[in-house]
Amino acid sequence: MCGIAGIVHYDGQKINVNNLVKATRILTHRGPDEEGYFFNCKELKEHSCEPKPPIRCLEGEENVGFGHRRLSIIDLASGQQPLCNEDGTVWISFNGEVYNYQVLKEELEAKGHVFKTNSDTETLVHAYEEWGENAVKRFRGMFAFAIWDEKKQELLVARDRLGKKPFYYSFENQSFVFGSELKVILEVPGVDKSIDYKALSDYFSLLYVPSPRTIFKKIKKLPAAHYAVISKKGMRIESYWDLPFYSQTGLSENRIIRDLQEILDEATRIRMMSEVPLGAFLSGGVDSSAIVAMMAGASADPVITNSISFSVASYNEAAYAQKVADLYKTDHNEFHVTPDAVSIIEKLAWHYDEPFADSSAVPTYYVSKMARERVTVSLSGDGGDENFAGYRRYYMDMRENLVRNVVPRALRQPIFGLLGSLYPKADYLPQIFRGKAFLSNVARDPINAYFFSVSAVHDMDKAKFFNDQVMQKIRGYQTFDMFKEIYDKAPAQDHLSRIQYLDIKTYLCEDILTKVDRASMAVSLEVRCPILDHVFMEYAAKIPSNLKLKGLEGKYIFKKALKKYLPDEILYRKKMGFGVPILEWMKGDLKEYTRALVLEGDASQTYLNVPHLTRIWKEHQRGVRNWSTELWIVMMFNLWHRKFA
């Protein structure tokens, strides 16, 4: 795992070496082991195609520069980057792991390609030589890379199918700047830091900024499953993969169960490829427990597992993690998270580059930090809920649709819309009595209702949070329109499959995987996700929806496949999620810290409606309503603004 950075000028401008070195070194946390550079200057080409320190190219002849920070995992002795082909005309800076590289290497050697290393990085170079931009379709793994073709004077950049690895770029005035993190771009002098107000609106709805936008108008994210070719003619962006949800009929449950077991076992085994210590995250939930079970079956040594605990019982899964650890005799470690996490929150605001308000970034950081004390690579269980309809919101959505199918559309809005408007927003009552969201959603169309369920600040409420100047700049833009476009284009046959597809394209990529990447790379830990193997996902997408969500049971068929490995008390216990008790923290240990940021922070004063923030703060403290999500959004926005605006 690594950090990449680079600059390509098509306007006759020469690389400022010091700028690129500074930008690359800001990624040291992603790659603490080694540093390398490539500049396409005459002096370098006359020597060899080994990466050189920047002093080799201070003559200012170059218009292309790559920087690389390495976290050494595979081919420790000879896998240094940037790396090139035999004659030094094709160069790469690569972040990630390609798990099928040995198979590709054998195929490429049979075609005459000569390898000087045993790294997956060099395989990508020769694959590009052989298949051009179509090579990206052959890679199985997680990656973000840039390949410079000296003969064509073209740059190929790409990002993996799910967006596990990030890729930021700016393309202005024929200068293309890229990096693993947004802060790389900000290190280049003259970059426009104007706020994208549509991105700000998205953040308040979703807790993250979705691709291709970033919080800055002139900086973009390359979307997952896309590559781009950059030349003097401009930039061409292409999609190279999608995930169709078309059910494969004729397979029995037993056949599906066997297939899932076999594919997950293989997906886990290939992710255990490493020359450094390797372990696993273990929450005690279905998905992480499944990965530990697979790892235990593939390893002669005890699996190193790591989990976290909380004092608030409703968030604490440590006992379940311990049960799985005992079952598979793992080398288990547990870390207790307390509210003295203020310093970590501020540190995370720097690592995430953009406003990011998923509070589970805090425990993700802690479990990563603990894991890094003993391993360099950790496997995780991310992806089970998206692949197999495991979130509670899928069940709630199905229940709403049952009512929609019974009550004619013409009657739903007058009846349920009125009831929803009259029903109190009673966060202080037991969950069974909180019917406002259900009544309001039944009155809506399915996609509108789903967006309402997953968004924090709804489009219709943004005028309460933003001041008048910001609302004028948003100009009627609605985050919902982006959701609806993805939903309408989804290659799926039924509503459940469509919202699964939507979550994979938005929440999974932009929230879950962003959270894991930044939190883990903050401590130089590589995280691998077997359930997000694209071969496994393509099979799961073909399973009929009624075998994923069956009655009240999410992940129905996946759990049946795992009965061979895990007890019912793990498979069928109530889902707890993975977060921190921010409601309690904001009324206790973090009260004054949060209040000062939310009500007095520069971002609040500049962009937000402080009287409304004051009102919801008081309601939260009195227990009238739980505003913890919205307050966390504002707090993290202020922390980001303090560091980057």
XYZ file of C-alpha atoms in Angstrom:
645
model
C 0.000 0.000 0.000
C 1.346 3.361 -0.925
C 0.849 7.027 -1.630
C 1.153 8.389 -5.151
C 1.535 11.893 -6.535
C 2.335 13.433 -9.885
C 2.309 16.384 -12.261
C 2.103 16.450 -16.058
C 2.397 19.745 -17.952
C 1.154 19.996 -21.547
C 1.678 23.749 -21.823
C 5.464 23.807 -22.128
C 5.908 24.387 -18.407
C 8.633 22.425 -16.588
C 8.198 20.496 -13.362
C 9.023 22.283 -10.143
C 10.834 19.405 -8.459
C 10.604 20.849 -4.980
C 6.810 21.188 -5.244
C 6.433 17.529 -6.193
C 8.798 16.347 -3.475
C 6.888 18.348 -0.874
C 3.541 17.012 -2.143
C 4.820 13.431 -2.095
C 6.222 13.665 1.400
C 2.876 14.817 2.788
C 1.832 11.183 2.095
C 4.524 9.660 4.305
C 1.873 8.098 6.557
C 0.620 6.086 3.553
C 4.112 4.876 2.733
C 6.633 5.178 5.550
C 9.154 2.676 4.212
C 10.590 4.177 1.014
C 10.449 7.164 -1.313
C 11.005 7.329 -5.086
C 10.643 9.734 -8.008
C 10.505 9.702 -11.782
C 11.077 12.744 -13.973
C 11.215 12.420 -17.748
C 14.386 14.431 -18.069
C 17.228 13.640 -20.461
C 19.727 12.815 -17.728
C 17.486 10.175 -16.192
C 16.713 8.502 -19.502
C 20.404 8.245 -20.337
C 21.095 6.218 -17.205
C 18.608 3.507 -16.268
C 14.929 3.176 -15.536
C 15.435 2.828 -11.808
C 13.668 5.454 -9.673
C 15.991 8.274 -8.719
C 16.015 10.847 -5.954
C 14.953 14.300 -7.163
C 18.521 15.614 -7.221
C 19.032 13.704 -10.479
C 16.716 16.047 -12.369
C 17.282 19.549 -11.119
C 18.117 20.819 -14.615
C 14.426 21.581 -15.198
C 14.135 19.662 -18.489
C 11.153 17.587 -17.483
C 7.387 18.088 -17.987
C 6.356 14.860 -16.200
C 7.032 13.956 -12.583
C 5.853 11.055 -10.420
C 6.334 10.719 -6.680
C 5.834 7.598 -4.587
C 5.755 6.684 -0.893
C 5.942 2.937 -0.245
C 4.475 0.711 2.436
C 6.411 -2.491 1.672
C 4.230 -5.612 1.588
C 5.133 -7.698 -1.495
C 8.590 -8.097 -3.086
C 10.275 -6.184 -0.302
C 13.706 -6.335 -1.928
C 12.984 -5.077 -5.459
C 9.500 -3.560 -5.613
C 10.567 0.089 -5.410
C 8.593 2.702 -7.337
C 8.149 4.510 -9.640
C 8.911 1.562 -11.922
C 9.216 1.149 -15.684
C 9.321 -1.264 -18.611
C 12.486 -2.627 -20.264
C 13.414 0.489 -22.232
C 12.177 3.134 -19.805
C 9.370 4.427 -22.031
C 6.487 3.399 -19.744
C 6.470 4.444 -16.074
C 4.049 3.774 -13.240
C 3.242 5.056 -9.754
C 0.856 2.556 -8.155
C -1.104 2.275 -4.925
C -2.802 -0.995 -4.031
C -2.616 -4.738 -4.514
C -3.417 -6.837 -7.588
C -4.027 -10.356 -6.311
C -3.947 -12.153 -9.687
C -0.638 -10.648 -10.749
C 1.214 -13.985 -10.796
C -1.250 -15.400 -13.334
C -0.953 -12.256 -15.452
C 2.832 -12.341 -15.165
C 2.995 -15.894 -16.548
C 0.776 -14.886 -19.475
C 2.882 -11.815 -20.202
C 6.178 -13.709 -19.971
C 4.802 -16.198 -22.503
C 4.242 -13.224 -24.815
C 7.877 -12.166 -24.472
C 7.814 -9.577 -21.693
C 10.901 -9.537 -19.471
C 10.476 -8.935 -15.723
C 13.164 -7.662 -13.386
C 11.077 -7.857 -10.171
C 8.444 -10.102 -8.629
C 6.094 -7.232 -7.824
C 2.499 -6.740 -8.883
C 3.489 -3.204 -9.885
C 5.680 -4.350 -12.756
C 2.907 -6.655 -13.953
C 0.709 -3.581 -14.461
C 3.401 -1.948 -16.612
C 3.719 -4.926 -18.949
C -0.040 -5.440 -18.987
C -0.384 -1.860 -20.221
C 2.218 -2.518 -22.928
C 0.305 -5.587 -24.080
C -3.329 -4.513 -23.751
C -3.297 -0.741 -23.435
C -6.081 0.881 -21.458
C -8.070 -2.375 -21.552
C -5.513 -3.917 -19.185
C -7.379 -2.440 -16.232
C -10.239 -4.892 -16.822
C -7.906 -7.799 -16.067
C -6.809 -6.653 -12.602
C -8.360 -8.300 -9.537
C -7.778 -6.238 -6.452
C -7.690 -2.678 -5.165
C -5.728 0.012 -6.933
C -5.188 3.549 -8.043
C -2.355 4.214 -10.469
C -0.891 6.510 -13.090
C 1.040 5.251 -16.133
C 3.062 7.626 -18.299
C 3.636 6.575 -21.931
C 6.624 8.567 -23.187
C 6.121 7.563 -26.836
C 2.459 8.573 -26.921
C 2.934 11.469 -24.496
C -0.172 10.160 -22.719
C -1.086 9.530 -19.115
C -3.387 6.657 -18.142
C -4.916 6.852 -14.655
C -7.315 4.346 -13.115
C -9.180 3.425 -9.953
C -10.428 0.015 -8.811
C -13.989 -1.219 -9.266
C -15.274 -0.320 -5.795
C -13.117 2.742 -5.105
C -11.137 1.140 -2.284
C -8.148 3.287 -3.211
C -8.562 7.049 -3.730
C -7.517 9.186 -6.695
C -7.766 12.992 -6.631
C -6.852 15.258 -9.516
C -6.954 18.768 -10.907
C -6.741 19.532 -14.636
C -6.423 23.246 -15.264
C -4.568 25.189 -17.977
C -3.180 21.967 -19.492
C -1.578 20.914 -16.207
C -2.719 17.635 -14.642
C -1.954 17.168 -10.930
C -2.905 13.963 -9.099
C -2.501 12.283 -5.744
C -3.769 9.691 -3.309
C -5.167 12.443 -1.110
C -6.609 15.868 -1.777
C -3.902 17.547 0.294
C -1.395 16.553 -2.417
C -3.167 18.857 -4.870
C -3.278 21.653 -2.307
C 0.521 21.526 -2.019
C 0.879 22.741 -5.613
C 0.950 26.554 -5.686
C -1.894 28.326 -7.431
C -4.575 25.651 -7.031
C -8.037 27.226 -6.852
C -9.585 26.547 -3.413
C -13.063 27.855 -4.198
C -15.770 25.892 -2.376
C -18.142 23.738 -4.425
C -21.495 24.590 -2.871
C -23.219 21.595 -4.429
C -20.626 19.397 -2.733
C -21.301 21.197 0.551
C -25.004 20.487 0.113
C -24.245 16.814 -0.601
C -22.122 16.592 2.536
C -24.926 17.791 4.780
C -27.246 15.186 3.275
C -24.890 12.228 3.097
C -22.054 12.898 5.602
C -19.572 12.705 2.694
C -18.903 14.332 -0.680
C -19.709 11.883 -3.513
C -17.532 11.455 -6.607
C -16.647 13.042 -8.912
C -17.007 16.165 -6.788
C -14.791 17.240 -3.938
C -15.394 20.094 -1.524
C -13.258 22.258 -3.868
C -14.759 23.217 -7.204
C -11.564 22.740 -9.237
C -10.433 19.445 -7.685
C -12.147 16.153 -8.594
C -12.177 12.492 -7.626
C -11.842 9.861 -10.324
C -14.971 7.713 -9.823
C -14.649 4.060 -8.895
C -14.478 1.627 -11.847
C -13.232 4.377 -14.173
C -10.019 5.173 -15.967
C -8.953 8.309 -17.803
C -6.542 9.084 -20.612
C -4.920 12.510 -20.495
C -3.074 14.075 -23.430
C -2.632 17.410 -25.178
C -6.125 16.886 -26.580
C -7.655 16.869 -23.101
C -9.072 14.222 -20.770
C -11.243 11.243 -21.704
C -12.925 9.375 -18.811
C -14.309 5.854 -19.325
C -16.198 3.365 -17.166
C -14.775 -0.162 -17.391
C -17.007 -2.194 -15.010
C -20.506 -2.339 -13.616
C -22.445 -4.686 -11.343
C -25.695 -5.922 -12.945
C -28.280 -7.329 -10.513
C -29.996 -9.843 -12.789
C -31.133 -12.986 -10.992
C -29.798 -16.303 -12.197
C -32.702 -18.715 -12.013
C -32.437 -22.466 -11.689
C -29.856 -22.614 -8.893
C -30.918 -24.366 -5.724
C -30.221 -22.900 -2.286
C -27.744 -25.667 -1.608
C -25.859 -24.904 -4.821
C -25.733 -21.186 -3.983
C -24.511 -21.975 -0.465
C -21.668 -24.153 -1.818
C -20.714 -21.529 -4.394
C -20.632 -18.736 -1.818
C -18.441 -20.803 0.488
C -15.989 -21.635 -2.298
C -15.726 -18.133 -3.781
C -15.375 -16.434 -0.388
C -12.747 -18.950 0.640
C -10.754 -18.176 -2.519
C -11.253 -14.406 -2.171
C -9.908 -14.624 1.385
C -6.969 -16.866 0.545
C -5.635 -14.632 -2.232
C -5.797 -11.676 0.171
C -3.544 -13.474 2.628
C -0.637 -13.015 0.197
C 1.941 -11.001 2.130
C 5.598 -10.871 3.135
C 4.748 -8.983 6.341
C 2.577 -9.826 9.407
C -1.156 -10.124 8.644
C -4.299 -10.182 10.824
C -8.013 -9.326 10.859
C -10.539 -6.902 12.302
C -13.096 -8.764 14.435
C -16.228 -6.982 15.614
C -18.176 -10.127 16.447
C -20.647 -9.393 13.652
C -21.493 -11.814 10.855
C -19.127 -10.468 8.212
C -15.906 -9.989 10.163
C -16.487 -13.332 11.908
C -16.878 -15.011 8.515
C -13.531 -13.640 7.342
C -11.786 -14.799 10.512
C -13.282 -18.259 10.006
C -11.986 -18.376 6.424
C -8.550 -17.157 7.490
C -8.346 -19.740 10.259
C -9.038 -22.465 7.724
C -6.256 -21.216 5.461
C -3.580 -20.600 8.094
C -1.454 -23.012 10.120
C -0.832 -20.294 12.715
C -3.397 -18.551 14.950
C -5.017 -15.579 13.227
C -4.190 -12.246 14.883
C -7.523 -10.515 15.572
C -8.314 -7.039 16.902
C -11.512 -5.516 18.293
C -12.685 -2.503 20.302
C -15.078 -2.001 23.197
C -17.188 0.828 24.664
C -18.561 1.601 28.095
C -22.039 2.193 26.582
C -23.540 -1.294 26.375
C -25.634 -0.688 23.238
C -22.416 -0.068 21.269
C -20.267 -2.767 22.823
C -19.824 -5.968 20.790
C -16.625 -7.078 22.495
C -18.196 -10.170 24.094
C -19.265 -11.503 20.684
C -15.828 -10.843 19.229
C -14.336 -12.812 22.096
C -16.681 -15.752 21.386
C -15.448 -15.958 17.792
C -11.853 -15.522 18.913
C -12.299 -18.419 21.365
C -13.991 -20.556 18.705
C -11.083 -20.195 16.280
C -8.362 -19.871 18.928
C -7.138 -16.560 17.538
C -4.461 -14.334 19.023
C -7.007 -11.744 20.134
C -6.556 -8.140 21.284
C -9.137 -5.637 22.519
C -8.960 -1.837 22.888
C -11.411 0.216 24.972
C -12.549 3.498 23.354
C -13.319 6.414 25.679
C -14.623 9.955 25.042
C -11.132 11.454 25.331
C -11.068 11.106 21.553
C -10.948 14.859 20.851
C -7.353 14.775 19.691
C -8.176 11.857 17.408
C -11.163 13.688 15.894
C -8.952 16.637 15.034
C -6.291 14.351 13.604
C -8.874 12.546 11.474
C -10.151 15.846 10.074
C -6.682 16.307 8.580
C -6.476 12.779 7.209
C -9.873 12.883 5.500
C -9.086 16.093 3.547
C -12.781 16.822 2.991
C -15.650 17.228 5.450
C -16.485 13.678 6.579
C -19.044 12.990 9.293
C -19.308 9.223 9.678
C -18.530 8.981 13.391
C -17.449 5.354 13.013
C -14.197 6.763 11.635
C -13.195 7.097 15.299
C -13.397 3.381 16.225
C -12.017 2.476 12.792
C -8.953 4.564 13.550
C -8.528 3.014 16.987
C -8.844 -0.581 15.797
C -6.420 0.207 12.954
C -3.930 1.760 15.352
C -4.113 -1.235 17.655
C -3.755 -3.664 14.747
C -0.735 -1.803 13.370
C 1.192 -2.498 16.554
C 1.336 -6.161 15.517
C 0.555 -6.422 11.783
C 0.997 -4.458 8.547
C -2.024 -5.952 6.758
C -5.511 -6.563 8.158
C -8.527 -8.197 6.530
C -11.992 -6.764 7.168
C -15.596 -7.862 6.714
C -16.827 -4.792 4.821
C -19.422 -5.409 2.113
C -21.710 -8.067 3.529
C -24.635 -5.729 4.161
C -24.517 -4.174 0.692
C -24.163 -7.503 -1.107
C -26.810 -9.380 0.858
C -29.293 -6.698 2.034
C -28.204 -6.759 5.649
C -29.029 -3.210 6.704
C -32.180 -2.690 8.752
C -33.200 0.075 6.352
C -33.726 -2.552 3.617
C -36.308 -4.309 5.763
C -37.986 -1.019 6.659
C -38.082 -0.083 2.999
C -39.676 -3.414 2.111
C -42.310 -2.896 4.831
C -43.138 0.542 3.435
C -43.474 -0.927 -0.063
C -45.960 -3.512 1.194
C -48.224 -0.664 2.286
C -47.655 1.224 -0.982
C -48.713 -1.830 -2.948
C -52.001 -2.002 -1.027
C -52.951 1.684 -0.887
C -53.455 3.420 -4.270
C -50.952 6.175 -5.055
C -53.706 8.800 -5.222
C -54.595 8.092 -1.575
C -51.130 7.645 -0.103
C -50.132 11.298 -0.007
C -53.415 12.659 1.415
C -53.651 9.946 4.091
C -50.087 9.118 5.103
C -48.654 12.526 4.304
C -51.137 14.113 6.708
C -50.544 11.486 9.402
C -46.777 11.888 9.047
C -46.994 15.650 9.403
C -49.120 15.358 12.556
C -47.123 12.556 14.219
C -44.520 13.969 16.631
C -40.796 13.529 16.082
C -40.353 11.688 19.380
C -36.749 10.576 19.693
C -37.219 10.260 23.441
C -39.803 7.444 23.031
C -38.963 3.744 22.550
C -38.285 2.915 18.896
C -41.585 1.091 18.438
C -43.448 4.373 18.917
C -41.328 6.411 16.482
C -43.713 6.213 13.530
C -43.227 9.619 11.917
C -40.588 8.471 9.402
C -42.622 5.396 8.430
C -45.830 7.355 7.839
C -44.016 10.084 5.921
C -42.133 7.592 3.758
C -45.223 5.589 2.784
C -46.594 8.783 1.264
C -43.529 9.107 -0.960
C -42.413 7.250 -4.083
C -39.965 4.376 -3.316
C -36.726 6.134 -4.321
C -37.776 9.396 -2.685
C -38.571 7.516 0.523
C -35.264 5.651 0.461
C -33.311 8.863 0.020
C -35.289 10.369 2.899
C -34.282 7.384 5.068
C -30.558 7.538 4.360
C -30.031 11.309 4.279
C -29.201 13.315 7.392
C -30.269 16.826 6.392
C -33.014 16.616 3.791
C -33.034 18.941 0.799
C -36.188 20.639 2.046
C -34.486 21.442 5.392
C -31.223 22.902 4.099
C -32.482 26.477 4.255
C -32.622 26.001 8.024
C -28.947 24.997 8.206
C -27.326 27.214 5.554
C -27.371 30.996 5.589
C -29.007 32.967 2.768
C -25.765 33.534 0.863
C -25.037 29.804 0.680
C -28.597 28.967 -0.355
C -28.298 31.439 -3.226
C -25.115 29.706 -4.416
C -26.684 26.250 -4.171
C -29.359 27.621 -6.545
C -31.967 24.935 -6.077
C -29.573 22.008 -6.460
C -30.866 18.841 -4.768
C -28.751 15.866 -3.732
C -31.793 13.692 -4.369
C -31.435 14.212 -8.130
C -28.055 12.460 -8.080
C -29.559 9.535 -6.163
C -32.499 9.234 -8.541
C -30.242 9.238 -11.600
C -28.245 6.285 -10.267
C -31.419 4.465 -9.181
C -33.074 4.926 -12.591
C -29.998 3.671 -14.471
C -29.383 0.703 -12.188
C -29.014 -2.578 -14.123
C -31.493 -4.357 -11.868
C -34.891 -6.035 -12.033
C -36.468 -5.106 -8.695
C -36.516 -2.281 -6.157
C -34.355 -4.006 -3.538
C -31.642 -4.697 -6.109
C -31.815 -1.087 -7.264
C -31.227 0.330 -3.799
C -28.438 -2.206 -3.183
C -26.817 -0.990 -6.400
C -27.344 2.597 -5.303
C -25.689 1.944 -1.938
C -22.716 0.244 -3.587
C -22.221 3.231 -5.905
C -22.610 5.825 -3.143
C -22.534 4.807 0.519
C -20.119 1.872 0.180
C -17.593 3.627 -2.024
C -17.794 7.175 -0.700
C -18.423 6.517 2.997
C -17.423 3.022 4.139
C -14.340 2.555 1.972
C -13.220 6.164 2.360
C -13.536 5.792 6.124
C -11.476 2.602 6.161
C -8.806 3.836 3.772
C -8.084 7.120 5.556
C -8.303 5.729 9.095
C -6.083 2.741 8.340
C -3.556 4.596 6.200
C -3.259 7.230 8.916
C -1.342 4.544 10.828
C 0.240 2.883 7.754
C -2.004 -0.196 7.844
C -3.223 -1.937 4.692
C -6.817 -3.232 4.832
C -8.160 -5.883 2.448
C -11.831 -6.774 1.948
C -12.577 -10.318 0.672
C -16.373 -9.792 0.580
C -15.732 -6.905 -1.822
C -13.819 -9.103 -4.256
C -15.457 -8.272 -7.577
C -15.797 -11.943 -8.566
C -17.625 -12.660 -5.307
C -19.817 -9.577 -5.774
C -20.731 -10.510 -9.343
C -21.956 -13.880 -8.089
C -23.862 -12.349 -5.171
C -25.574 -9.878 -7.511
C -27.114 -12.798 -9.435
C -28.780 -14.284 -6.346
C -32.541 -13.552 -6.265
C -33.560 -10.782 -3.865
C -35.911 -13.066 -1.918
C -32.871 -15.116 -0.855
C -31.125 -12.031 0.500
C -33.964 -10.377 2.405
C -36.394 -13.100 3.452
C -39.135 -11.917 5.782
C -37.404 -10.168 8.668
C -34.045 -11.775 7.937
C -31.402 -9.826 6.038
C -28.436 -11.723 4.569
C -30.599 -14.872 4.615
C -28.619 -16.971 2.134
C -25.238 -15.659 3.274
C -25.990 -16.647 6.857
C -27.047 -20.105 5.722
C -23.727 -20.419 3.895
C -21.920 -19.475 7.099
C -23.722 -21.928 9.400
C -20.897 -24.336 8.615
C -18.479 -21.932 10.295
C -20.331 -19.863 12.916
C -22.869 -20.512 15.703
C -26.408 -19.124 15.590
C -25.700 -16.713 18.449
C -23.324 -14.883 16.081
C -25.330 -15.292 12.877
C -28.774 -14.381 14.198
C -28.189 -11.883 16.978
C -29.529 -8.337 16.662
C -27.378 -6.148 14.439
C -25.580 -3.414 16.392
C -23.655 -1.510 13.755
C -20.240 0.048 14.212
C -20.200 3.511 15.696
C -19.543 5.626 18.741
C -22.048 6.859 21.354
C -22.016 10.466 20.139
C -25.434 11.238 21.665
C -24.064 10.519 25.125
C -20.658 12.086 24.420
C -22.193 15.369 23.246
C -24.238 15.612 26.432
C -21.301 14.622 28.611
C -17.550 14.530 28.024
C -17.570 16.329 24.656
C -20.294 18.834 25.510
C -18.254 22.030 25.748
C -15.902 21.072 22.943
C -18.809 20.387 20.576
C -20.753 23.485 21.586
C -17.820 25.798 20.876
C -17.205 24.311 17.447
C -20.855 24.136 16.407
C -21.922 27.593 17.562
C -18.703 29.608 17.393
C -16.590 27.913 14.703
C -15.525 29.908 11.637
C -17.352 27.609 9.230
C -20.597 27.993 11.181
C -20.214 31.766 11.197
C -19.393 31.883 7.469
C -21.773 29.359 5.912
C -24.446 28.321 8.402
C -27.541 29.615 10.171
C -26.271 30.002 13.732
C -29.703 30.718 15.329
C -30.935 27.346 14.019
C -27.790 25.626 15.282
C -28.356 27.226 18.684
C -31.927 25.933 18.738
C -31.050 22.325 17.885
C -28.149 22.383 20.337
C -30.512 23.314 23.167
C -33.068 20.690 22.112
C -30.357 18.044 22.061
C -29.145 18.957 25.529
C -32.700 18.889 26.929
C -33.345 15.478 25.389
C -36.298 16.742 23.339
C -34.744 15.404 20.143
C -31.607 13.544 19.125
C -29.664 15.960 16.895
C -26.335 14.146 17.326
C -25.867 13.339 13.622
C -26.535 16.902 12.490
C -24.331 18.351 15.226
C -21.520 15.960 14.321
C -21.845 17.080 10.675
C -21.434 20.707 11.713
C -18.591 19.931 14.101
C -16.582 18.007 11.486
C -17.241 20.717 8.907
C -15.736 23.255 11.276
C -12.716 21.047 11.990
C -12.127 20.596 8.260
C -12.539 24.325 7.616
C -10.016 25.147 10.322
C -7.361 22.966 8.650
C -7.950 23.434 4.918
C -10.091 26.445 4.025
